[in-house]
Short mmCIF file of C-alpha atoms in Angstrom, two decimals:
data_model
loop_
_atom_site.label_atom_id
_atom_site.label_comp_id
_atom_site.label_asym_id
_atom_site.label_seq_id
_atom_site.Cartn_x
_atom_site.Cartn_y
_atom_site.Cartn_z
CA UNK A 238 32.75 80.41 179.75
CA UNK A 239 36.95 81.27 179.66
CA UNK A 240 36.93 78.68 176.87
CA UNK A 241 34.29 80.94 174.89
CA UNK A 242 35.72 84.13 175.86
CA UNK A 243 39.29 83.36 174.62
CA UNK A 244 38.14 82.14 171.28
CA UNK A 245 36.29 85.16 170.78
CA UNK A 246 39.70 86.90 171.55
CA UNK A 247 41.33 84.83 169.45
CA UNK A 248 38.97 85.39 166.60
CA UNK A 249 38.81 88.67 166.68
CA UNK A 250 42.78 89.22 166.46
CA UNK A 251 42.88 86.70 163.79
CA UNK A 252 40.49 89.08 161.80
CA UNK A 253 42.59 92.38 162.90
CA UNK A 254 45.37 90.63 161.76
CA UNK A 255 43.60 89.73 158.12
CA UNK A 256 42.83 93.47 157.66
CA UNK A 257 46.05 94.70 158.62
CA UNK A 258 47.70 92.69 156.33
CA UNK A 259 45.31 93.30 153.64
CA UNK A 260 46.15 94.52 150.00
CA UNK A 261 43.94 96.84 148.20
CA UNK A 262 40.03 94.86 147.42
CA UNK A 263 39.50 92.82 144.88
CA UNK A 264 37.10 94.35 142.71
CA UNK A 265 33.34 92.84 142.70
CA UNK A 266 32.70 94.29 139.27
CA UNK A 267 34.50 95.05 135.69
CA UNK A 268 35.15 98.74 137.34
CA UNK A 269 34.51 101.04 139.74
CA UNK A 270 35.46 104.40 138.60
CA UNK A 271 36.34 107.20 141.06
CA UNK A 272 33.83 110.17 140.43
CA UNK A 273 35.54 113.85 139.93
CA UNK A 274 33.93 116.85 141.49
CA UNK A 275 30.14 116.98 140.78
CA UNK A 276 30.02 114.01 138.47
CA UNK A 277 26.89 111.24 139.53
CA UNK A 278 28.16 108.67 141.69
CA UNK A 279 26.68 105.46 143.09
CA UNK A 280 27.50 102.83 145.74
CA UNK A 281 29.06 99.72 144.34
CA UNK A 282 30.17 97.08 146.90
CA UNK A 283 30.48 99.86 149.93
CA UNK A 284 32.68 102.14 147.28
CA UNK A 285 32.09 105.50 145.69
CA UNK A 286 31.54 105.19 142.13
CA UNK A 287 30.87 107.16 138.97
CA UNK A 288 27.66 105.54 137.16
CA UNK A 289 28.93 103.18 135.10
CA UNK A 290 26.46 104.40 132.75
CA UNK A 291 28.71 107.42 132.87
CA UNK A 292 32.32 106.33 132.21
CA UNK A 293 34.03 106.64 129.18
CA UNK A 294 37.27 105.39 127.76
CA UNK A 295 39.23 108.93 128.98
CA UNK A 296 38.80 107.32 132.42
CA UNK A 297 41.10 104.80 132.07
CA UNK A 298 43.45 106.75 130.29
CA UNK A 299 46.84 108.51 130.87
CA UNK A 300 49.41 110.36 128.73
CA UNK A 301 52.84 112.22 129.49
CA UNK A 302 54.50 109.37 131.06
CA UNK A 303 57.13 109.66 128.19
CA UNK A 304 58.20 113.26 128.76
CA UNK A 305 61.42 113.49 130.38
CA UNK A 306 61.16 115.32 133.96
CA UNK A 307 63.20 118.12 135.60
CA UNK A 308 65.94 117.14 137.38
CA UNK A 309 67.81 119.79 138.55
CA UNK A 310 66.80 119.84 142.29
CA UNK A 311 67.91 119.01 145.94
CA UNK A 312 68.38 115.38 144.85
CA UNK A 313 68.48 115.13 141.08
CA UNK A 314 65.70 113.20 140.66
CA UNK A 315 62.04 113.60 139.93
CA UNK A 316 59.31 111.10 140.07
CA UNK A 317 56.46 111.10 138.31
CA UNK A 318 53.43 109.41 139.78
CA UNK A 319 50.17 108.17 138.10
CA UNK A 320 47.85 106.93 140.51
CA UNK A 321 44.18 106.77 141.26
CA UNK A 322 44.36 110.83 141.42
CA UNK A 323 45.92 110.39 137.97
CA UNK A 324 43.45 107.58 136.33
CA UNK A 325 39.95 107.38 137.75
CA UNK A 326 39.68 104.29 136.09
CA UNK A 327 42.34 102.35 138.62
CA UNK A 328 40.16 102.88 141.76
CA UNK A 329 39.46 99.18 143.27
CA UNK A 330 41.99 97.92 140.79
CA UNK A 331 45.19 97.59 143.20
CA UNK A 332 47.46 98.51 140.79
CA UNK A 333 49.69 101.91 139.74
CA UNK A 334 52.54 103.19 137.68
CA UNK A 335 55.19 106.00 138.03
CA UNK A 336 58.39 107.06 136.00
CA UNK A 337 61.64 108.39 137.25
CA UNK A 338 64.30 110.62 136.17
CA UNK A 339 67.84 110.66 137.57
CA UNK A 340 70.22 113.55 136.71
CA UNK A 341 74.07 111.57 137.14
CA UNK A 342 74.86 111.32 140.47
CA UNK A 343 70.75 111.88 141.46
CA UNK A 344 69.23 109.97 144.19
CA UNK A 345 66.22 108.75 145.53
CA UNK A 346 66.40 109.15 149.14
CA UNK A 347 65.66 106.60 151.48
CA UNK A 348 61.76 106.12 151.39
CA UNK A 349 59.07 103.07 151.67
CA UNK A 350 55.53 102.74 150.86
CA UNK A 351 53.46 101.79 153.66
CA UNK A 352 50.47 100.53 151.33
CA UNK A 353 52.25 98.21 148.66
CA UNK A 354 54.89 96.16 146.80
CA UNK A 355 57.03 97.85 144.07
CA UNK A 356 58.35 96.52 140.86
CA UNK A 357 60.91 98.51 139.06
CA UNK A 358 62.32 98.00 135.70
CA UNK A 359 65.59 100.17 134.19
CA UNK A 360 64.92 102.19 130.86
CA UNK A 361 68.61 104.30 130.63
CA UNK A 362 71.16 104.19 132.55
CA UNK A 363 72.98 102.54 135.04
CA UNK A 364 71.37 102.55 138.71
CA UNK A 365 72.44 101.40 142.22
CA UNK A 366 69.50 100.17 144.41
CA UNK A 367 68.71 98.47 147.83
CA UNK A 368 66.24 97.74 150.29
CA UNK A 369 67.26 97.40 154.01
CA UNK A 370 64.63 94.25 155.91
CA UNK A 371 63.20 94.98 159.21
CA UNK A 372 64.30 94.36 162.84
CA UNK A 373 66.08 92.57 164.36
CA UNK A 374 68.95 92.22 161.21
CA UNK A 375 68.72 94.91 159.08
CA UNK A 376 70.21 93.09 156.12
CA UNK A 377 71.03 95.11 152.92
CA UNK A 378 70.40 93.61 149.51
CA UNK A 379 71.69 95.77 146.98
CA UNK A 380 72.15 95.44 143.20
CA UNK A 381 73.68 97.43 140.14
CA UNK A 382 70.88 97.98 137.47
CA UNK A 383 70.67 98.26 133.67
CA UNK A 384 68.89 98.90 130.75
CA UNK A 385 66.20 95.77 130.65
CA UNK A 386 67.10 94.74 134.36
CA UNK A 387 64.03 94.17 137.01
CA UNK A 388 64.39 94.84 140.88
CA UNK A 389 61.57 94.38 143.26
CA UNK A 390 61.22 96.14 147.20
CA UNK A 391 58.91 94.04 149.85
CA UNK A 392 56.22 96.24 151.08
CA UNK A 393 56.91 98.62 153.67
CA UNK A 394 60.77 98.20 153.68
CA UNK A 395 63.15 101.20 153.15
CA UNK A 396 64.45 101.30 149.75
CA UNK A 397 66.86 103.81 147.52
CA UNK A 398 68.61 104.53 144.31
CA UNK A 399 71.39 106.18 142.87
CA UNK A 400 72.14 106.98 139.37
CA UNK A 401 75.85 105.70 139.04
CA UNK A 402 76.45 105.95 135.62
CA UNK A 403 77.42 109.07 133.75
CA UNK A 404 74.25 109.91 131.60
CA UNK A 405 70.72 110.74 132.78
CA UNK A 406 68.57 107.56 134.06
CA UNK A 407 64.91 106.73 133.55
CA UNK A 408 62.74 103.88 135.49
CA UNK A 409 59.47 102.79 135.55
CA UNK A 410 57.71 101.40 138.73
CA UNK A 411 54.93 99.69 139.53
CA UNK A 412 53.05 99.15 142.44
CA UNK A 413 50.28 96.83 143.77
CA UNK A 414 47.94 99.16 145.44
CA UNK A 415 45.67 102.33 143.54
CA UNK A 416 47.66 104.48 146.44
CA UNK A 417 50.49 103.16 147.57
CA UNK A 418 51.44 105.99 149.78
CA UNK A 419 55.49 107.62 149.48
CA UNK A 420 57.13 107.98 153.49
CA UNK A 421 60.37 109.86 152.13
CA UNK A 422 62.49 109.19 155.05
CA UNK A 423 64.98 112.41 155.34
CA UNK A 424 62.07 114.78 154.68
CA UNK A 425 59.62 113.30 157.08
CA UNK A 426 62.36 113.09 160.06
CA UNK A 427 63.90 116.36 159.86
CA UNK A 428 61.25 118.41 157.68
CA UNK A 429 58.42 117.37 159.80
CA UNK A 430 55.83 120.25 161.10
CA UNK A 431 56.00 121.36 163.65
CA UNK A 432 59.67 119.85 164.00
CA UNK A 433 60.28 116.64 165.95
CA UNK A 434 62.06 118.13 169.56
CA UNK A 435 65.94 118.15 168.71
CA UNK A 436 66.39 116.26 171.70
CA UNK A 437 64.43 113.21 170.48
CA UNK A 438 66.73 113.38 167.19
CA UNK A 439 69.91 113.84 168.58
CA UNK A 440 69.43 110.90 171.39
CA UNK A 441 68.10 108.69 168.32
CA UNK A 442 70.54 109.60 165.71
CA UNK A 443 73.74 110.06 168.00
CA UNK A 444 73.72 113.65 166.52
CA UNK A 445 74.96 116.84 168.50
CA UNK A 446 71.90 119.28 168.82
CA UNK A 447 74.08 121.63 165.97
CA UNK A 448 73.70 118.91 163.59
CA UNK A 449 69.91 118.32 164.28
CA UNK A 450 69.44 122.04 164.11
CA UNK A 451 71.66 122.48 160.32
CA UNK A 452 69.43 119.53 159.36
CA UNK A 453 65.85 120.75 160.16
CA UNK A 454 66.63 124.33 158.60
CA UNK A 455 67.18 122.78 155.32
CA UNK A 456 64.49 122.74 152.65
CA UNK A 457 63.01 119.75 153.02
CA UNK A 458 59.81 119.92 150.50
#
């Protein structure tokens, strides 16, 4: 019977553990294409989808990603993401796209996406970028990017960028999940709401509470 009961354990972490590593579904048919608003939808493999009878080339379709982006903000950058929101047509696919402009001397703060992978390839300009690996050793792998140059971030690892050259920088990334999701590690940690206790931050981050204070009144959006 304690033989029986511990493979059942066993089994069911081993199946946890499949769907917490998990990527995004393969898809079961040629597409399953996320309804908008009132439009028909059926079931297709346990997933909401517009009937197929329904979908037209315009859902798998997406222009703009061309246009140059505002940078003059916090961090001189702006990112421009086209995701399942963006193309109805990618839900169940696993896959999406973004671009990214960098003002010289704009950054993309620390961040990493729970969800996925990212692939990143350098259109202009001249870009720093590195990705930190998890506990225990924290080891920083780093590299100086240009024009035609390909980086890649594990999934889930804190990454970030910095435009080091002295002209404007574009980048276009892509990532294996339709939603990837974006933990932008600055913002979340000191623009939080309500505000993580300035206790907890100053203890973590060897901060005095002044400095934890200055840092959670800034404008973190």
């Amino acid at each position: 019977m304690e033989i029986n009961i511990l493979l059942a354990i066993f089994g069911f972490l081993a199946l946890g553990f499949s769907f917490v590593t998990a990527t995004d579904p393969a898809p079961l048919d040629d597409f399953c294409v996320a309804p908008s608003g009132s439009e028909l939808a059926v079931i297709e493999n346990g997933q909401l989808c517009k009937d197929p009878k329904l979908v037209k080339a315009v859902d798998f379709f997406y222009s703009g990603l061309n246009i140059p982006r505002n940078t003059k903000n916090r961090i001189g950058s702006n990112f421009t993401d086209v995701t399942v929101e963006e193309i109805k047509g990618l839900n169940s696919l696993g896959i999406s796209i973004g671009r990214v402009d960098y003002a010289p001397n704009g950054i993309a703060p620390p961040t990493y996406h729970p969800r996925a992978s990212e692939i990143r390839i350098v259109l202009e300009g001249t870009l720093y970028i590195g990705f930190i690996s998890s506990n225990p050793d924290h080891r920083l792998f780093t590299k100086i990017l240009r024009p035609g140059d390909i980086f890649v971030v594990p999934t889930g690892l804190i990454h970030f960028v910095k435009n080091v050259g002295k002209t404007p920088a574009v980048a276009i990334l892509a990532h294996n999940s339709q939603n990837p999701g974006s933990v932008t590690v600055p913002d979340t940690i000191f623009g939080s709401k309500p505000l993580i206790h300035p206790q907890v931050l100053a203890k973590s981050f060897q901060l005095d509470k002044k400095t934890v204070a200055y840092l959670q009144e800034q404008d973190w959006i």
